[in-house]
Coordinates of N, CA, C and O in Angstrom, one line a residue:
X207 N -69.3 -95.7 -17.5 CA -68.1 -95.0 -17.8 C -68.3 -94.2 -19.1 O -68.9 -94.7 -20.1
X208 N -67.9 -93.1 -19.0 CA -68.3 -92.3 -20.2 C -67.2 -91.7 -21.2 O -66.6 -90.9 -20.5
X209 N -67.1 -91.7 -21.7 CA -65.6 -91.5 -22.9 C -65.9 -89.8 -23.4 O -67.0 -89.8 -23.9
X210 N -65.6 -89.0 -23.5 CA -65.5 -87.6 -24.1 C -64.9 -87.4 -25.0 O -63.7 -87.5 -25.0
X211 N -65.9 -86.9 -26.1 CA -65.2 -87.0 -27.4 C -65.1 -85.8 -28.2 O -65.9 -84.9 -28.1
X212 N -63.8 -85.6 -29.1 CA -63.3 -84.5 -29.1 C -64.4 -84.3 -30.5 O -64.6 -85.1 -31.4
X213 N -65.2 -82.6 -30.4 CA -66.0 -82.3 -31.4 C -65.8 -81.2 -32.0 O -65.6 -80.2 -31.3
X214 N -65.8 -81.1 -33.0 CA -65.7 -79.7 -34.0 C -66.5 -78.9 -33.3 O -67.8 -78.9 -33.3
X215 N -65.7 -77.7 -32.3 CA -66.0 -76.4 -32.1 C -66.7 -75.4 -33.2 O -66.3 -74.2 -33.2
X216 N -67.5 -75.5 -34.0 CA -67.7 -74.3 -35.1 C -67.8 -73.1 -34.6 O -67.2 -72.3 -35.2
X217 N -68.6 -72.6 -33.4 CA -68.2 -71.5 -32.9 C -67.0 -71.1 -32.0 O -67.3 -70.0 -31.6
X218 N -66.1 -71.3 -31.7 CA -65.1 -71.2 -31.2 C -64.2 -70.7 -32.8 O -63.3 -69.8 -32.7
X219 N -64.4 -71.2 -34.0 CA -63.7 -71.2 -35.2 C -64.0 -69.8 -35.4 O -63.2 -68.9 -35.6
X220 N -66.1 -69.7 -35.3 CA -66.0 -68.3 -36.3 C -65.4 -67.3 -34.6 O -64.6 -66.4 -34.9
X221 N -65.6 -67.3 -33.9 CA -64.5 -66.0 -33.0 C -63.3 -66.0 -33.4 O -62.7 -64.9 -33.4
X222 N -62.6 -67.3 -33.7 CA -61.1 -67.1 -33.9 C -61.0 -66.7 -35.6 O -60.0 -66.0 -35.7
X223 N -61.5 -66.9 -36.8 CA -61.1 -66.6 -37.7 C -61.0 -65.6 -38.0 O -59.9 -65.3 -38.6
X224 N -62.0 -64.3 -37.6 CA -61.3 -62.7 -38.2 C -60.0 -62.3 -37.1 O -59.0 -61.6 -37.2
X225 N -60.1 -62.8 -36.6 CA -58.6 -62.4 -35.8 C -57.8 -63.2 -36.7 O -57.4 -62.5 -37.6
X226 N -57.5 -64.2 -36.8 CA -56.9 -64.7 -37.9 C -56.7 -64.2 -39.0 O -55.6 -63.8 -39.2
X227 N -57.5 -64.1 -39.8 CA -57.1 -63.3 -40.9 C -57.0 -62.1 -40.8 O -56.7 -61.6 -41.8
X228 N -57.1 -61.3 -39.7 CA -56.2 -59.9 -40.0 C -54.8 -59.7 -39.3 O -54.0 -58.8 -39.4
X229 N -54.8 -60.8 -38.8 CA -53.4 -61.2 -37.9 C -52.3 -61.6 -39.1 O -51.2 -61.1 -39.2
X230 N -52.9 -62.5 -39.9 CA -52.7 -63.1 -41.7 C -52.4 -61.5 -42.3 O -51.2 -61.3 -42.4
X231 N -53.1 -60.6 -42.6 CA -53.0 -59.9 -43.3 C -52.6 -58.7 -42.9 O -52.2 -58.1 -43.9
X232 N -52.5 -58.0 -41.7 CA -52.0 -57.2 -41.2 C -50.5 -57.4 -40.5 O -49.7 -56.5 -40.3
X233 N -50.3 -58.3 -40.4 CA -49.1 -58.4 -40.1 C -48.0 -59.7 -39.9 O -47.1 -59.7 -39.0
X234 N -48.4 -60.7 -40.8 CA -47.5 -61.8 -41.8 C -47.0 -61.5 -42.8 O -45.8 -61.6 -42.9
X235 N -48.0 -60.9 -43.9 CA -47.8 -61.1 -44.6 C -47.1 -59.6 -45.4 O -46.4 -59.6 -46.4
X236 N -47.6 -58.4 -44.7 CA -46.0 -57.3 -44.8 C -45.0 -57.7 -44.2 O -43.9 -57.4 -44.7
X237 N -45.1 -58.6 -43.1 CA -43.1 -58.8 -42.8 C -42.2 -59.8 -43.7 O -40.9 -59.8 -43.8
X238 N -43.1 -60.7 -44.4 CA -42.8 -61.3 -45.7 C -42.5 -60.6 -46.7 O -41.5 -60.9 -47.4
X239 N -43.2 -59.7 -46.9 CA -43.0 -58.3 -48.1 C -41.7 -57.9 -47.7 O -40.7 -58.2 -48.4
X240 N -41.4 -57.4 -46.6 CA -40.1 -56.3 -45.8 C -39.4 -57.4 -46.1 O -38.4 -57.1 -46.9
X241 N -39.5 -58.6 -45.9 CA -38.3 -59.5 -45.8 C -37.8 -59.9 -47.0 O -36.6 -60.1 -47.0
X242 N -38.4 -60.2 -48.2 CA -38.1 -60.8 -49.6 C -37.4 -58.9 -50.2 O -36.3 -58.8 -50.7
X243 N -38.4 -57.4 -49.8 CA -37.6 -56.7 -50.4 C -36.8 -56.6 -49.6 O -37.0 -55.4 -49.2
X244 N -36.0 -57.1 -48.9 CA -34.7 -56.6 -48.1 C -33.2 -57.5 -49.4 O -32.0 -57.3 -49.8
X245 N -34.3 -58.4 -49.5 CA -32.9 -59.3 -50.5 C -33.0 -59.0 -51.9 O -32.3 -59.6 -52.7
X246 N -33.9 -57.9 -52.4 CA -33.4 -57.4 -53.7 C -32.7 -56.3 -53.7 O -32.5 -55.5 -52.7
X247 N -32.2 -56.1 -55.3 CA -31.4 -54.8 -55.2 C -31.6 -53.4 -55.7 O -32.7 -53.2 -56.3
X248 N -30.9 -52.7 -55.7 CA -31.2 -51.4 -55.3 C -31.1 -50.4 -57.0 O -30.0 -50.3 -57.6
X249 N -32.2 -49.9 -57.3 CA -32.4 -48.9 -58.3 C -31.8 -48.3 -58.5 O -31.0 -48.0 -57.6
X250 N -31.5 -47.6 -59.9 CA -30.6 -46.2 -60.1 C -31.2 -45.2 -59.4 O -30.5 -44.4 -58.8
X251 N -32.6 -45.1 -59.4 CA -33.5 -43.5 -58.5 C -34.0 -44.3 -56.9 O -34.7 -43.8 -56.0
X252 N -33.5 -45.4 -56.8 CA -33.9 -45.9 -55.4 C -34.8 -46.5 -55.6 O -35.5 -46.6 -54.7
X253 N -35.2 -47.0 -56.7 CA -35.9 -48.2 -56.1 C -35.6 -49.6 -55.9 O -34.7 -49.7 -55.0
X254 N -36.1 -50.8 -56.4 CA -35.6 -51.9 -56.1 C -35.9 -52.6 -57.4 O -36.9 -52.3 -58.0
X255 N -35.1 -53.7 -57.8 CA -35.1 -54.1 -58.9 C -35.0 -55.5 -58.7 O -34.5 -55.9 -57.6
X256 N -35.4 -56.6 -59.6 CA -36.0 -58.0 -58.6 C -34.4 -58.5 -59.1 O -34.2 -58.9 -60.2
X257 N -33.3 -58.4 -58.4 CA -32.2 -59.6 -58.2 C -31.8 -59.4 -56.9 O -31.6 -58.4 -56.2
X258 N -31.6 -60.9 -56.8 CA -31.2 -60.9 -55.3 C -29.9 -60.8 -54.6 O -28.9 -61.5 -54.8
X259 N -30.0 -60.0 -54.1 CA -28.4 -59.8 -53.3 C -28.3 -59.5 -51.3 O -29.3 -59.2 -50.6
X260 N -27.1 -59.6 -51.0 CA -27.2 -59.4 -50.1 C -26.4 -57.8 -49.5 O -26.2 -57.5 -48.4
X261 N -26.3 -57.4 -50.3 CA -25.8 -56.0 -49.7 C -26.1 -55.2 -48.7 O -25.3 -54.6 -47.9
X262 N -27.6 -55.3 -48.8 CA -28.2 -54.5 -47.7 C -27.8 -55.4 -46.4 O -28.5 -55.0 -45.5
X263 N -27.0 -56.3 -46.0 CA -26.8 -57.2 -44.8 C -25.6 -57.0 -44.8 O -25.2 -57.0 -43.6
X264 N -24.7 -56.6 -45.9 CA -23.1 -56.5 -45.4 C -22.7 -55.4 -44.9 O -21.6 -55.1 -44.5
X265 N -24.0 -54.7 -45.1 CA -23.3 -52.8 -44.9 C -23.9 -53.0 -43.3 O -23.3 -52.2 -42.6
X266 N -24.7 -53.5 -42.8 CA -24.6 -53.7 -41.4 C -23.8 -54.0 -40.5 O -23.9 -53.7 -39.3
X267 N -22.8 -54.7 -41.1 CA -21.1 -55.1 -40.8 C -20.5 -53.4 -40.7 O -19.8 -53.3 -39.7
X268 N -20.6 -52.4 -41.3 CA -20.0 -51.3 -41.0 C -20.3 -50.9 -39.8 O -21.4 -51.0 -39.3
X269 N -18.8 -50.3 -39.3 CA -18.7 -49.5 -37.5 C -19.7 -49.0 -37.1 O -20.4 -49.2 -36.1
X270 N -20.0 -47.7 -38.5 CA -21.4 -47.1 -37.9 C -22.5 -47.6 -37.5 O -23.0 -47.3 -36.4
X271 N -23.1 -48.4 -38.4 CA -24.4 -49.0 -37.9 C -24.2 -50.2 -36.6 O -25.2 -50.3 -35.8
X272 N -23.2 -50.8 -36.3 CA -22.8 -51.1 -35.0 C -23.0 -50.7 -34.0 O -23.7 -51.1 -33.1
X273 N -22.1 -49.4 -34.2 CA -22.1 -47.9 -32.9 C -23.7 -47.6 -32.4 O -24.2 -47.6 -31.3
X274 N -24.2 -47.4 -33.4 CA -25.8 -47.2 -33.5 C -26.4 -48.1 -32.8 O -27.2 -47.7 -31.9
X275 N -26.2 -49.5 -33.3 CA -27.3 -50.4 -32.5 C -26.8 -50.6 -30.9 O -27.7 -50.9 -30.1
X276 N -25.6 -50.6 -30.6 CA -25.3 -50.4 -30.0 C -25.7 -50.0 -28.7 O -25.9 -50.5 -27.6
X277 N -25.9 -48.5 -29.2 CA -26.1 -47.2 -28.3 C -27.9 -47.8 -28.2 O -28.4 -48.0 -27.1
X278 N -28.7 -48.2 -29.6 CA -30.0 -48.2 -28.9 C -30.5 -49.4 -27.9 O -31.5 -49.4 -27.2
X279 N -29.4 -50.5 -28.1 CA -29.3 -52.0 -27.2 C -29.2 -51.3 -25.8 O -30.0 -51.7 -24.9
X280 N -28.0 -50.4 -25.3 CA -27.9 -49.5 -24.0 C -29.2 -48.7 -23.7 O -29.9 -49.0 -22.7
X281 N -29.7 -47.9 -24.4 CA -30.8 -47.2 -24.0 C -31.7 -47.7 -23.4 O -32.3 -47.3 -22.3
X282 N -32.1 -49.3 -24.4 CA -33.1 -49.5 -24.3 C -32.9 -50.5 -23.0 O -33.9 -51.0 -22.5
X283 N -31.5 -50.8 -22.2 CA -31.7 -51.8 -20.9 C -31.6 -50.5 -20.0 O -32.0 -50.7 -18.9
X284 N -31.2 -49.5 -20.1 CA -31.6 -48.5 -18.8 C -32.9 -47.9 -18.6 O -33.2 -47.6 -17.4
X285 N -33.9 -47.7 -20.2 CA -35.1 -47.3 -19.9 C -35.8 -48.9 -19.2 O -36.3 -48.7 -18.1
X286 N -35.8 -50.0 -19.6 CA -35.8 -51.1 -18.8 C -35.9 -51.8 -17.5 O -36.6 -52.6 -16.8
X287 N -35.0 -51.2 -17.4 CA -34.4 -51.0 -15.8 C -35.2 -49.8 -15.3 O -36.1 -50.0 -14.4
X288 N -35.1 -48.5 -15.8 CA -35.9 -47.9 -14.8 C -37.5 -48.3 -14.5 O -37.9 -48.7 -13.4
X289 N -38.1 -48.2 -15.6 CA -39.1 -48.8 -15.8 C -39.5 -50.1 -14.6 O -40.4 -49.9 -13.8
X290 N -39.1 -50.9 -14.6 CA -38.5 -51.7 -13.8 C -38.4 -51.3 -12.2 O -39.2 -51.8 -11.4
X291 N -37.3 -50.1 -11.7 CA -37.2 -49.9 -10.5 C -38.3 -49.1 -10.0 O -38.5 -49.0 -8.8
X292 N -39.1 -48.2 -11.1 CA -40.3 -47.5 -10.8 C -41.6 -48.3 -10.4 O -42.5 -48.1 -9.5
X293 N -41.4 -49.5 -11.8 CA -43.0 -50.1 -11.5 C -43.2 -50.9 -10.4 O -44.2 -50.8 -9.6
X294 N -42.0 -51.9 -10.2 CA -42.1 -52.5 -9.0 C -43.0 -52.2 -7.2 O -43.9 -52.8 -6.7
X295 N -42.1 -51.1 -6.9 CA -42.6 -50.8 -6.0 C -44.0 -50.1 -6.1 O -44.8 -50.4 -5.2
X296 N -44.3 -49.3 -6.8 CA -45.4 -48.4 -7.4 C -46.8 -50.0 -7.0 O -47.5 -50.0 -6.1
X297 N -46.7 -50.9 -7.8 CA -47.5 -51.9 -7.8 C -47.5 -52.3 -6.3 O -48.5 -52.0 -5.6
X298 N -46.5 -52.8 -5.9 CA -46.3 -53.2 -4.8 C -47.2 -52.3 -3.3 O -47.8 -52.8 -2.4
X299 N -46.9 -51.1 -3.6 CA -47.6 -50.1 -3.0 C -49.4 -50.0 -3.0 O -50.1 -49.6 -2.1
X300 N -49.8 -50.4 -4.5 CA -51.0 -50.7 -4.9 C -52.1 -51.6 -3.8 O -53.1 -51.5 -3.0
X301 N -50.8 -52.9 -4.4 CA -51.8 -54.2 -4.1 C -51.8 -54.3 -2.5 O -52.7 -54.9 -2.0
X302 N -50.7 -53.5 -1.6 CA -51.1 -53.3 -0.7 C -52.2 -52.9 0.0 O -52.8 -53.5 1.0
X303 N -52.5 -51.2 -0.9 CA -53.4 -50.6 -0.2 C -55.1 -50.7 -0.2 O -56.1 -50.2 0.3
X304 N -54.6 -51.8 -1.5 CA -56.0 -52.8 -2.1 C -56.3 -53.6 -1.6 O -57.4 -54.2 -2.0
X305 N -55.8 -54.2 -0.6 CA -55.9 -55.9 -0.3 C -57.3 -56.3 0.5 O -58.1 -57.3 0.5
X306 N -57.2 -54.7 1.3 CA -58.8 -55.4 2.1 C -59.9 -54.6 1.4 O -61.0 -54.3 2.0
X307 N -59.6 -54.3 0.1 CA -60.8 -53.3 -0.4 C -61.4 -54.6 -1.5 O -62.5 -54.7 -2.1
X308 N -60.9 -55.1 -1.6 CA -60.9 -56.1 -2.8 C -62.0 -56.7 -3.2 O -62.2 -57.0 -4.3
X309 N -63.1 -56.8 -2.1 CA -64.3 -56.9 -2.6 C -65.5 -55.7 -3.0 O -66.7 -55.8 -3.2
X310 N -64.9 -54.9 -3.1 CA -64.8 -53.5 -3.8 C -64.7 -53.2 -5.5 O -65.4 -52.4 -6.2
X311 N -63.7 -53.9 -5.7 CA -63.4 -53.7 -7.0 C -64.5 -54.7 -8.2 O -64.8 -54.5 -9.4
X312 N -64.8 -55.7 -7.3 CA -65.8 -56.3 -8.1 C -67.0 -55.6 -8.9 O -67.8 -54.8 -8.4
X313 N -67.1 -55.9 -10.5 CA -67.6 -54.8 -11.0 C -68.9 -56.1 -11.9 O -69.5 -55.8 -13.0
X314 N -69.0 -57.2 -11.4 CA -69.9 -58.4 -12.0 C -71.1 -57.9 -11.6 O -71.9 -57.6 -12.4
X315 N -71.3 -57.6 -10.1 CA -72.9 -57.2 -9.8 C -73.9 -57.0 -10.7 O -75.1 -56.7 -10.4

């Protein structure tokens, strides 16, 4: 009887580490930036000044910006949907006319 034992992958680590750290650095750690300056406040010439407030969150409570997100929440379930009623069949049509070619497509040889 043989037991299998769990072993430090070191190659499996170095493929996953530069993806990691540019995953880390490319895009963690600006939505951390966006996110800390979203809770400071706002300059006399626009810029940002380190006290924390929530202003920029309450004015999202106004109609307009509502109206707005609104309208892009609708857009974005009709492009969806079309998207949707186009790709479906489009694929469907594909895998069809692929089915008996299929040892065709093999590209390992």
């Amino acid at each position: 009887m043989t037991t299998s034992r769990s072993r430090f992958n070191f190659t499996a680590l170095v493929y996953i580490l530069p993806l990691t750290l540019a995953l880390l650095l490319l895009v963690v750690l600006p939505l951390l930036y966006v996110g800390a300056m979203s809770f400071m406040g706002r300059g006399a010439y626009g810029g940002t000044i380190k006290r924390f407030t929530v202003d920029a969150y309450e004015s999202l409570a106004d109609f307009t910006y509502l109206k707005a997100v609104g309208r892009s929440i609708c857009m974005a379930l009709k492009s969806s949907v079309l998207c949707i009623l186009l790709g479906y069949p489009f694929t469907f049509i594909v895998a069809r006319k692929w089915k008996n070619q299929a040892s065709c497509l093999c590209f390992c040889s």
